[in-house]
CSV table of C-alpha atoms in Angstrom, one decimal:
chain,number,residue,atom,x,y,z
A,1432,MET,CA,22.6,-7.8,6.2
A,1433,SER,CA,26.0,-8.3,4.7
A,1434,LYS,CA,26.2,-5.0,2.9
A,1435,ASN,CA,24.7,-1.5,3.1
A,1436,ILE,CA,21.9,-1.1,0.7
A,1437,VAL,CA,19.6,1.8,-0.3
A,1438,TYR,CA,16.1,0.3,-0.3
A,1439,MET,CA,13.5,2.4,-2.2
A,1440,ASP,CA,11.0,-0.3,-3.1
A,1441,ASN,CA,8.8,0.1,-0.1
A,1442,SER,CA,5.5,0.0,-2.0
A,1443,ALA,CA,6.4,-3.6,-2.9
A,1444,THR,CA,7.2,-4.5,0.7
A,1445,THR,CA,9.0,-2.9,3.6
A,1446,ILE,CA,11.9,-4.2,5.6
A,1447,GLN,CA,10.6,-5.6,8.8
A,1448,ALA,CA,11.4,-3.3,11.8
A,1449,ARG,CA,13.8,-4.8,14.4
A,1450,GLU,CA,11.3,-4.1,17.1
A,1451,VAL,CA,8.7,-6.1,15.2
A,1452,THR,CA,11.1,-9.0,14.7
A,1453,ALA,CA,11.8,-9.0,18.5
A,1454,ALA,CA,8.1,-9.0,19.3
A,1455,ILE,CA,7.5,-11.9,17.0
A,1456,MET,CA,10.4,-13.9,18.3
A,1457,LYS,CA,9.2,-13.4,21.9
A,1458,SER,CA,5.7,-14.5,20.9
A,1459,LEU,CA,6.9,-17.6,19.2
A,1460,GLU,CA,8.1,-18.9,22.6
A,1461,SER,CA,5.3,-17.6,24.8
A,1462,ASP,CA,2.2,-17.4,22.6
A,1463,PHE,CA,2.2,-20.7,20.8
A,1464,ALA,CA,-1.3,-21.8,21.9
A,1465,ASN,CA,-4.4,-21.9,19.7
A,1466,PRO,CA,-6.4,-18.7,20.6
A,1467,SER,CA,-9.6,-20.7,20.3
A,1468,SER,CA,-8.5,-23.1,23.1
A,1469,LEU,CA,-10.4,-22.6,26.4
A,1470,HIS,CA,-7.4,-23.1,28.7
A,1471,GLU,CA,-5.2,-20.4,30.1
A,1472,LEU,CA,-2.6,-20.5,27.3
A,1473,GLY,CA,-5.3,-20.2,24.7
A,1474,ARG,CA,-6.8,-17.2,26.5
A,1475,LYS,CA,-3.4,-15.6,26.7
A,1476,ALA,CA,-3.0,-16.0,22.9
A,1477,GLN,CA,-6.5,-14.6,22.3
A,1478,ASN,CA,-5.7,-11.6,24.5
A,1479,GLU,CA,-2.7,-10.8,22.4
A,1480,VAL,CA,-4.8,-11.0,19.2
A,1481,SER,CA,-7.4,-8.8,20.8
A,1482,LYS,CA,-4.7,-6.2,21.8
A,1483,ALA,CA,-3.5,-6.0,18.2
A,1484,ARG,CA,-7.0,-5.8,17.0
A,1485,SER,CA,-7.6,-2.7,19.2
A,1486,ILE,CA,-4.3,-1.1,18.1
A,1487,ILE,CA,-5.2,-1.4,14.4
A,1488,ALA,CA,-8.8,-0.2,15.0
A,1489,ALA,CA,-7.6,2.8,16.9
A,1490,GLU,CA,-5.3,3.7,14.0
A,1491,LEU,CA,-8.3,3.6,11.6
A,1492,GLY,CA,-10.6,5.2,14.1
A,1493,VAL,CA,-13.1,2.4,14.0
A,1494,ASP,CA,-14.7,-0.1,16.4
A,1495,SER,CA,-12.3,-3.0,17.1
A,1496,LYS,CA,-15.3,-5.4,16.7
A,1497,GLY,CA,-15.2,-4.7,13.0
A,1498,ILE,CA,-11.5,-5.8,12.5
A,1499,VAL,CA,-11.1,-9.2,10.8
A,1500,PHE,CA,-7.6,-10.7,10.5
A,1501,THR,CA,-6.6,-12.4,7.2
A,1502,SER,CA,-3.4,-13.6,5.4
A,1503,GLY,CA,-2.8,-10.2,3.8
A,1504,GLY,CA,-4.2,-7.4,1.7
A,1505,THR,CA,-5.1,-9.6,-1.3
A,1506,GLU,CA,-7.2,-11.9,0.8
A,1507,SER,CA,-8.9,-8.9,2.5
A,1508,ILE,CA,-9.8,-7.4,-0.8
A,1509,ASN,CA,-11.0,-10.6,-2.3
A,1510,THR,CA,-13.1,-11.3,0.7
A,1511,VAL,CA,-14.7,-7.9,0.7
A,1512,ILE,CA,-15.4,-7.7,-3.1
A,1513,LEU,CA,-16.6,-11.3,-3.6
A,1514,GLY,CA,-18.3,-11.6,-0.3
A,1515,ALA,CA,-20.2,-8.3,-0.6
A,1516,ALA,CA,-21.2,-9.1,-4.2
A,1517,ASP,CA,-22.6,-12.5,-3.1
A,1518,ALA,CA,-24.4,-11.0,-0.1
A,1519,LEU,CA,-26.0,-8.2,-2.1
A,1520,LYS,CA,-26.7,-9.7,-5.5
A,1521,ARG,CA,-30.4,-9.7,-5.0
A,1522,LYS,CA,-30.3,-6.0,-4.6
A,1523,GLY,CA,-28.2,-5.4,-7.6
A,1524,ARG,CA,-25.3,-6.7,-9.7
A,1525,ARG,CA,-23.4,-3.5,-10.4
A,1526,ILE,CA,-20.0,-2.5,-9.0
A,1527,ILE,CA,-17.9,0.6,-9.6
A,1528,THR,CA,-14.1,0.9,-9.4
A,1529,THR,CA,-11.3,2.7,-11.2
A,1530,LYS,CA,-8.9,1.7,-14.0
A,1531,ILE,CA,-5.9,2.2,-11.7
A,1532,GLU,CA,-6.7,-0.2,-8.9
A,1533,HIS,CA,-4.4,-2.9,-7.6
A,1534,PRO,CA,-4.7,-6.3,-9.4
A,1535,ALA,CA,-6.4,-7.8,-6.3
A,1536,VAL,CA,-9.3,-5.5,-7.0
A,1537,LEU,CA,-9.3,-5.7,-10.8
A,1538,GLU,CA,-9.0,-9.5,-10.9
A,1539,SER,CA,-11.8,-9.9,-8.3
A,1540,CYS,CA,-14.0,-7.6,-10.5
A,1541,ARG,CA,-13.2,-9.6,-13.6
A,1542,HIS,CA,-14.2,-12.7,-11.8
A,1543,LEU,CA,-17.5,-11.2,-10.9
A,1544,GLU,CA,-18.0,-10.1,-14.5
A,1545,SER,CA,-17.6,-13.8,-15.6
A,1546,ARG,CA,-20.5,-14.5,-13.1
A,1547,GLY,CA,-22.8,-11.9,-14.7
A,1548,PHE,CA,-22.0,-8.8,-12.6
A,1549,GLU,CA,-21.5,-5.5,-14.3
A,1550,VAL,CA,-18.4,-3.6,-13.4
A,1551,ILE,CA,-17.9,0.1,-14.3
A,1552,TYR,CA,-14.2,1.1,-14.5
A,1553,LEU,CA,-13.8,4.9,-14.0
A,1554,ASP,CA,-11.5,6.8,-16.2
A,1555,VAL,CA,-8.7,8.8,-14.6
A,1556,ASP,CA,-6.9,12.0,-15.7
A,1557,ARG,CA,-3.1,12.3,-16.2
A,1558,CYS,CA,-2.6,12.6,-12.5
A,1559,GLY,CA,-4.6,9.5,-11.7
A,1560,PHE,CA,-7.7,11.3,-10.3
A,1561,PRO,CA,-11.0,9.6,-11.2
A,1562,ASP,CA,-13.6,11.2,-13.3
A,1563,LEU,CA,-16.1,12.2,-10.7
A,1564,ASP,CA,-18.8,13.2,-13.2
A,1565,MET,CA,-18.6,9.7,-14.7
A,1566,TYR,CA,-18.8,8.3,-11.2
A,1567,ARG,CA,-21.9,10.2,-10.2
A,1568,LYS,CA,-23.7,9.4,-13.4
A,1569,ALA,CA,-22.9,5.7,-12.8
A,1570,LEU,CA,-24.2,5.7,-9.2
A,1571,THR,CA,-27.6,4.3,-9.9
A,1572,GLY,CA,-29.8,2.4,-7.5
A,1573,ASP,CA,-28.5,-1.0,-8.6
A,1574,VAL,CA,-24.9,-0.2,-7.6
A,1575,ILE,CA,-24.1,-2.4,-4.6
A,1576,LEU,CA,-20.4,-1.7,-4.0
A,1577,VAL,CA,-17.8,0.9,-4.9
A,1578,CYS,CA,-14.1,-0.1,-4.6
A,1579,VAL,CA,-11.5,2.6,-4.6
A,1580,MET,CA,-7.9,2.7,-3.4
A,1581,ALA,CA,-6.9,5.5,-1.0
A,1582,VAL,CA,-3.4,5.8,-2.5
A,1583,ASN,CA,-2.2,4.4,-5.8
A,1584,ASN,CA,0.7,2.0,-5.5
A,1585,GLU,CA,2.5,3.1,-8.7
A,1586,ILE,CA,2.2,6.9,-8.9
A,1587,GLY,CA,1.1,7.8,-5.4
A,1588,THR,CA,-2.1,9.6,-6.2
A,1589,VAL,CA,-4.3,10.2,-3.2
A,1590,LEU,CA,-7.8,9.5,-4.3
A,1591,PRO,CA,-10.8,11.4,-2.9
A,1592,VAL,CA,-12.3,8.5,-1.0
A,1593,ARG,CA,-14.1,10.6,1.6
A,1594,GLU,CA,-16.1,12.5,-1.1
A,1595,MET,CA,-16.7,9.3,-3.1
A,1596,CYS,CA,-17.8,7.4,0.0
A,1597,ALA,CA,-20.4,10.1,0.8
A,1598,ASP,CA,-21.7,9.9,-2.8
A,1599,ALA,CA,-22.0,6.2,-2.6
A,1600,HIS,CA,-23.9,6.2,0.7
A,1601,ARG,CA,-26.3,8.8,-0.7
A,1602,ASN,CA,-27.1,6.3,-3.4
A,1603,GLY,CA,-27.4,3.3,-1.1
A,1604,ALA,CA,-24.1,1.6,-2.1
A,1605,LEU,CA,-21.5,0.2,0.2
A,1606,PHE,CA,-17.9,1.6,-0.1
A,1607,HIS,CA,-14.6,-0.2,0.2
A,1608,VAL,CA,-11.3,1.5,0.6
A,1609,ASP,CA,-8.2,-0.4,-0.4
A,1610,ALA,CA,-5.9,1.2,2.2
A,1611,VAL,CA,-2.9,-1.0,1.7
A,1612,GLN,CA,-0.6,1.8,0.6
A,1613,ALA,CA,-2.3,4.4,2.8
A,1614,PHE,CA,-2.5,2.8,6.2
A,1615,GLY,CA,-0.6,4.9,8.7
A,1616,LYS,CA,0.5,7.3,6.0
A,1617,ILE,CA,-2.7,9.4,5.4
A,1618,ASP,CA,-5.5,10.0,7.9
A,1619,LEU,CA,-8.5,7.7,7.2
A,1620,THR,CA,-10.3,8.3,10.5
A,1621,GLY,CA,-13.9,9.2,9.9
A,1622,CYS,CA,-13.8,8.5,6.2
A,1623,GLY,CA,-17.1,6.6,6.5
A,1624,ALA,CA,-16.1,3.5,4.6
A,1625,ASP,CA,-18.0,0.3,5.1
A,1626,PHE,CA,-14.9,-1.8,4.4
A,1627,ILE,CA,-11.2,-1.0,4.7
A,1628,SER,CA,-8.4,-3.4,3.7
A,1629,VAL,CA,-4.9,-3.2,5.2
A,1630,SER,CA,-1.7,-5.2,5.2
A,1631,ALA,CA,1.2,-5.5,7.7
A,1632,HIS,CA,4.2,-5.9,5.3
A,1633,LYS,CA,3.7,-2.4,3.9
A,1634,ILE,CA,4.3,-0.8,7.3
A,1635,HIS,CA,7.5,-2.6,8.4
A,1636,GLY,CA,5.5,-5.5,9.7
A,1637,PRO,CA,5.5,-9.2,8.8
A,1638,LYS,CA,4.3,-10.8,5.5
A,1639,GLY,CA,1.4,-13.1,5.5
A,1640,VAL,CA,-0.9,-11.1,7.8
A,1641,GLY,CA,-3.5,-8.4,7.0
A,1642,ALA,CA,-6.9,-7.3,8.0
A,1643,PHE,CA,-10.1,-5.7,6.9
A,1644,TYR,CA,-12.6,-3.6,8.7
A,1645,ALA,CA,-16.3,-4.3,8.2
A,1646,SER,CA,-18.8,-1.8,9.6
A,1647,GLY,CA,-22.0,-2.9,11.3
A,1648,ARG,CA,-24.0,-2.2,8.2
A,1649,ALA,CA,-21.6,-4.0,5.8
A,1650,LYS,CA,-22.9,-7.2,4.5
A,1651,PHE,CA,-20.6,-9.9,3.1
A,1652,ILE,CA,-20.4,-13.7,2.9
A,1653,PRO,CA,-17.1,-15.2,4.2
A,1654,LEU,CA,-14.7,-16.3,1.6
A,1655,ILE,CA,-13.0,-19.0,3.8
A,1656,LEU,CA,-15.1,-21.5,5.7
A,1657,GLY,CA,-14.2,-23.8,8.5
A,1658,GLY,CA,-14.0,-23.5,12.3
A,1659,GLY,CA,-15.7,-20.1,12.5
A,1660,GLN,CA,-12.8,-18.1,13.8
A,1661,GLU,CA,-12.9,-14.3,13.7
A,1662,LYS,CA,-16.6,-14.5,14.7
A,1663,GLY,CA,-17.4,-16.6,11.7
A,1664,ARG,CA,-16.1,-14.0,9.3
A,1665,ARG,CA,-12.8,-15.7,8.4
A,1666,SER,CA,-12.2,-19.3,9.4
A,1667,GLY,CA,-8.7,-20.7,10.1
A,1668,THR,CA,-6.5,-20.6,13.2
A,1669,GLU,CA,-5.3,-17.0,13.6
A,1670,ASN,CA,-1.6,-16.3,12.8
A,1671,VAL,CA,-1.0,-15.1,16.4
A,1672,ASN,CA,2.7,-14.3,16.0
A,1673,GLY,CA,2.1,-12.4,12.8
A,1674,ILE,CA,-0.8,-10.5,14.3
A,1675,ILE,CA,1.4,-9.5,17.3
A,1676,GLY,CA,4.0,-8.3,14.8
A,1677,PHE,CA,1.3,-6.3,12.9
A,1678,GLY,CA,0.2,-4.6,16.1
A,1679,LYS,CA,3.8,-3.8,17.0
A,1680,ALA,CA,4.3,-2.2,13.5
A,1681,VAL,CA,1.3,0.0,14.0
A,1682,GLU,CA,2.6,1.1,17.5
A,1683,LEU,CA,6.0,2.0,15.9
A,1684,MET,CA,4.2,4.2,13.3
A,1685,ARG,CA,2.6,6.1,16.1
A,1686,GLU,CA,5.9,6.6,17.9
A,1687,ASP,CA,7.5,7.9,14.7
A,1688,ARG,CA,4.7,10.4,14.2
A,1689,ASN,CA,5.4,11.6,17.8
A,1690,GLY,CA,9.1,12.0,17.0
A,1691,GLU,CA,10.3,9.0,19.0
A,1692,LYS,CA,13.1,7.0,17.4
A,1693,SER,CA,13.0,3.4,16.4
A,1694,SER,CA,16.1,1.5,15.1
A,1695,ASN,CA,16.9,1.4,11.4
A,1696,PRO,CA,16.5,-2.2,10.1
A,1697,VAL,CA,18.6,-1.6,7.1
A,1698,ASN,CA,21.9,0.1,7.8
A,1699,ASP,CA,23.7,1.2,11.0
A,1700,PRO,CA,23.7,5.0,11.6
A,1701,GLY,CA,26.8,6.6,10.3
A,1702,SER,CA,27.4,4.0,7.6
A,1703,ALA,CA,28.2,5.0,4.0
A,1704,ALA,CA,24.7,4.3,2.7
A,1705,GLY,CA,23.1,5.7,5.8
A,1706,SER,CA,25.2,8.8,6.1
A,1707,GLY,CA,23.4,12.0,6.7
A,1708,GLY,CA,20.6,10.2,8.4
A,1709,ALA,CA,21.4,10.0,12.1
A,1710,GLU,CA,19.8,13.4,12.9
A,1711,SER,CA,17.0,13.2,10.3
A,1712,ARG,CA,15.8,9.8,11.4
A,1713,GLU,CA,15.0,11.4,14.8
A,1714,ASN,CA,12.7,13.9,13.1
A,1715,ARG,CA,10.4,11.9,11.0
A,1716,ASN,CA,7.4,13.8,12.2
A,1717,GLY,CA,6.6,17.1,10.5
A,1718,GLY,CA,6.9,15.8,6.9
A,1719,TYR,CA,10.3,14.1,7.0
A,1720,VAL,CA,9.5,11.6,4.2
A,1721,TRP,CA,8.0,14.4,2.1
A,1722,SER,CA,11.2,16.3,2.5
A,1723,LEU,CA,13.1,13.3,1.2
A,1724,ARG,CA,10.8,13.0,-1.8
A,1725,GLN,CA,11.2,16.7,-2.6
A,1726,ARG,CA,15.0,16.4,-2.3
A,1727,LEU,CA,14.9,13.5,-4.7
A,1728,ILE,CA,12.7,15.3,-7.3
A,1729,THR,CA,14.9,18.4,-7.1
A,1730,GLY,CA,18.1,16.4,-7.4
A,1731,LEU,CA,16.9,14.5,-10.4
A,1732,ARG,CA,15.7,17.6,-12.2
A,1733,ASN,CA,18.9,19.5,-11.5
A,1734,ASN,CA,21.1,16.6,-12.7
A,1735,ILE,CA,19.1,15.0,-15.5
A,1736,GLY,CA,17.3,16.5,-18.4
A,1737,ASP,CA,14.2,15.2,-20.2
A,1738,ILE,CA,12.4,13.6,-17.3
A,1739,LYS,CA,8.8,13.5,-16.4
A,1740,VAL,CA,7.2,13.1,-13.0
A,1741,ASN,CA,4.1,10.8,-13.3
A,1742,GLY,CA,1.3,11.7,-11.0
A,1743,PRO,CA,0.5,14.8,-8.9
A,1744,GLU,CA,3.2,16.9,-7.3
A,1745,LYS,CA,1.3,18.8,-4.7
A,1746,ARG,CA,1.4,17.6,-1.2
A,1747,GLY,CA,-1.9,16.2,-0.1
A,1748,GLU,CA,-2.7,15.1,-3.7
A,1749,VAL,CA,0.2,12.6,-3.8
A,1750,SER,CA,1.7,10.3,-1.2
A,1751,ASP,CA,4.8,11.5,0.6
A,1752,TYR,CA,6.2,8.0,0.0
A,1753,ILE,CA,5.9,7.4,-3.8
A,1754,LEU,CA,7.7,9.1,-6.7
A,1755,ASN,CA,7.3,7.8,-10.2
A,1756,VAL,CA,9.6,9.3,-12.9
A,1757,SER,CA,10.1,8.6,-16.6
A,1758,PHE,CA,13.7,9.0,-17.8
A,1759,LEU,CA,12.9,9.5,-21.5
A,1760,GLY,CA,15.4,7.9,-23.9
A,1761,THR,CA,16.0,4.9,-21.5
A,1762,ARG,CA,14.3,1.8,-20.4
A,1763,GLY,CA,13.2,1.5,-16.8
A,1764,GLU,CA,14.3,-2.1,-16.4
A,1765,VAL,CA,17.8,-1.3,-17.6
A,1766,ILE,CA,18.1,1.6,-15.2
A,1767,LEU,CA,16.7,-0.6,-12.4
A,1768,HIS,CA,19.5,-3.2,-12.9
A,1769,ALA,CA,22.1,-0.5,-13.2
A,1770,LEU,CA,21.0,0.9,-9.8
A,1771,GLU,CA,20.9,-2.6,-8.4
A,1772,ALA,CA,24.6,-3.0,-9.2
A,1773,ASP,CA,25.2,0.2,-7.0
A,1774,GLY,CA,23.2,-1.3,-4.1
A,1775,ILE,CA,20.1,0.8,-4.8
A,1776,TYR,CA,16.8,-1.1,-5.1
A,1777,VAL,CA,13.8,0.5,-6.9
A,1778,SER,CA,11.1,-0.9,-9.2
A,1779,THR,CA,9.4,-0.2,-12.5
A,1780,GLY,CA,5.9,-0.6,-11.2
A,1781,SER,CA,3.7,-2.9,-9.1
A,1782,ALA,CA,5.6,-6.0,-7.8
A,1783,CYS,CA,2.3,-7.9,-7.9
A,1784,SER,CA,2.2,-7.7,-11.7
A,1785,SER,CA,5.9,-7.2,-12.7
A,1786,ASN,CA,6.5,-10.8,-13.6
A,1787,LYS,CA,3.8,-10.6,-16.3
A,1788,ARG,CA,6.1,-8.3,-18.3
A,1789,GLY,CA,3.1,-6.2,-19.3
A,1790,GLN,CA,3.0,-2.5,-19.4
A,1791,SER,CA,1.8,-0.6,-16.4
A,1792,HIS,CA,-2.0,-0.4,-16.5
A,1793,VAL,CA,-1.8,2.6,-14.2
A,1794,LEU,CA,0.4,4.7,-16.5
A,1795,ARG,CA,-1.6,3.6,-19.5
A,1796,ALA,CA,-4.9,4.7,-17.9
A,1797,ALA,CA,-3.3,8.0,-17.0
A,1798,GLY,CA,-2.5,8.7,-20.6
A,1799,CYS,CA,1.2,8.2,-20.6
A,1800,THR,CA,3.0,7.6,-23.9
A,1801,GLU,CA,4.8,4.4,-24.8
A,1802,ARG,CA,8.1,6.2,-24.2
A,1803,GLU,CA,7.0,7.4,-20.8
A,1804,ILE,CA,5.7,4.0,-19.7
A,1805,GLU,CA,8.8,2.0,-20.8
A,1806,SER,CA,11.2,4.5,-19.1
A,1807,ALA,CA,9.4,4.8,-15.8
A,1808,ILE,CA,11.0,4.1,-12.4
A,1809,ARG,CA,9.1,4.0,-9.1
A,1810,PHE,CA,11.0,5.2,-6.0
A,1811,SER,CA,9.0,4.3,-2.9
A,1812,LEU,CA,10.4,5.7,0.3
A,1813,SER,CA,10.1,4.8,4.0
A,1814,ARG,CA,10.8,6.6,7.3
A,1815,TYR,CA,14.1,4.8,7.5
A,1816,ASN,CA,15.6,6.4,4.3
A,1817,THR,CA,18.0,9.2,4.8
A,1818,ALA,CA,19.1,12.4,3.0
A,1819,GLY,CA,22.5,10.7,2.3
A,1820,GLU,CA,20.7,7.9,0.6
A,1821,ILE,CA,18.8,10.3,-1.5
A,1822,ASP,CA,21.9,12.2,-2.7
A,1823,TYR,CA,23.7,8.9,-3.5
A,1824,THR,CA,20.7,7.7,-5.5
A,1825,VAL,CA,20.5,11.0,-7.5
A,1826,GLU,CA,24.2,10.6,-8.3
A,1827,ARG,CA,23.9,7.0,-9.5
A,1828,VAL,CA,20.7,7.6,-11.4
A,1829,ALA,CA,22.2,10.5,-13.3
A,1830,ALA,CA,25.3,8.4,-14.1
A,1831,ALA,CA,23.1,5.5,-15.4
A,1832,VAL,CA,20.8,7.6,-17.4
A,1833,THR,CA,23.7,9.5,-19.0
A,1834,ARG,CA,25.5,6.3,-19.9
A,1835,PHE,CA,22.5,4.6,-21.5
A,1836,ARG,CA,21.3,7.6,-23.4
A,1837,LYS,CA,24.7,7.8,-25.0
A,1838,LEU,CA,24.1,4.3,-26.4
A,1839,GLY,CA,21.2,5.7,-28.3
A,1840,SER,CA,19.4,2.4,-28.6
A,1841,PHE,CA,16.4,3.3,-26.4
A,1842,ARG,CA,15.0,6.3,-28.3
């Protein structure tokens, strides 16, 4: 990159790790064959796909036979919801989800509603936790599928998917976890889900590749038909190079949890934007990202008045990686562009719906006021952020908020 940046929009996408890029570049030269081909080169490509499949399965704690590669999280989610609904419609036509799900879930559910399915959207409290009493009352025998995200992409709420999955199974329903924001960041092993959707580009892997897990009991009809790849569950020649990059990204996550160092894909250590990070980047295990999040909250509160943290604040109830803050008396989009001028990149909500110019459905469902919604900024961190970047961000946010509040046009 031509200049140092402070990238805090990792819930939208992450910067591809250098080691991932290297693995993909190598595979472009050596793994170009079609993995369905019977010759040696085809077998070699298939072996690389199988290796990545096993790596991803191990991270989820599931059987690698259940991993199906797709073009990304959206395709995975669409395949699961639409495919399971079609496979199980003779049993029932009722689906349960929450009001704060990603658009990939909500739009799939709305499509099913247009086809005569009933979808129950669970209310959430001000922290984004679903109404479990409402959930259990809705879990009748004709519910065929429950779809719940593990981590909310806007406010970071960690939803009780283990508990909800157990309830669903007791009532004979399948359970799907949207783990796009959770994969590698919270432990999902043994959660019991029938389906789990994941994406590579949220974990410093390449765009255009994702996967979902389908358990042995999970029934679904494939969304994409053709040559019968992925054991007939998702046709189309596999994106071998992207899948290799996906596997490498998962390996890097594991290394980081073990305290091993991978290179920063954004800034060189010791640079202005990366100052204060050379030591801390070597200690990402033991809550490193959480410590950055807490440093950011403390700095904002100490330097800016009249702010509100949206979502939970207790570790375990909220993702280490996401902080959503309303700077009352401003507009989030104005603050976003002011920070952009300082080389800091954040967001006002989900990148998948930001171009629609609508208000955040997540904050609205959580009961936020109009002022809180319009002044919200999402800071989403990664293991490559540094303490120096946090301090610089606090300084520039404080300056921007002070400047625009003085204008008085946002109150």
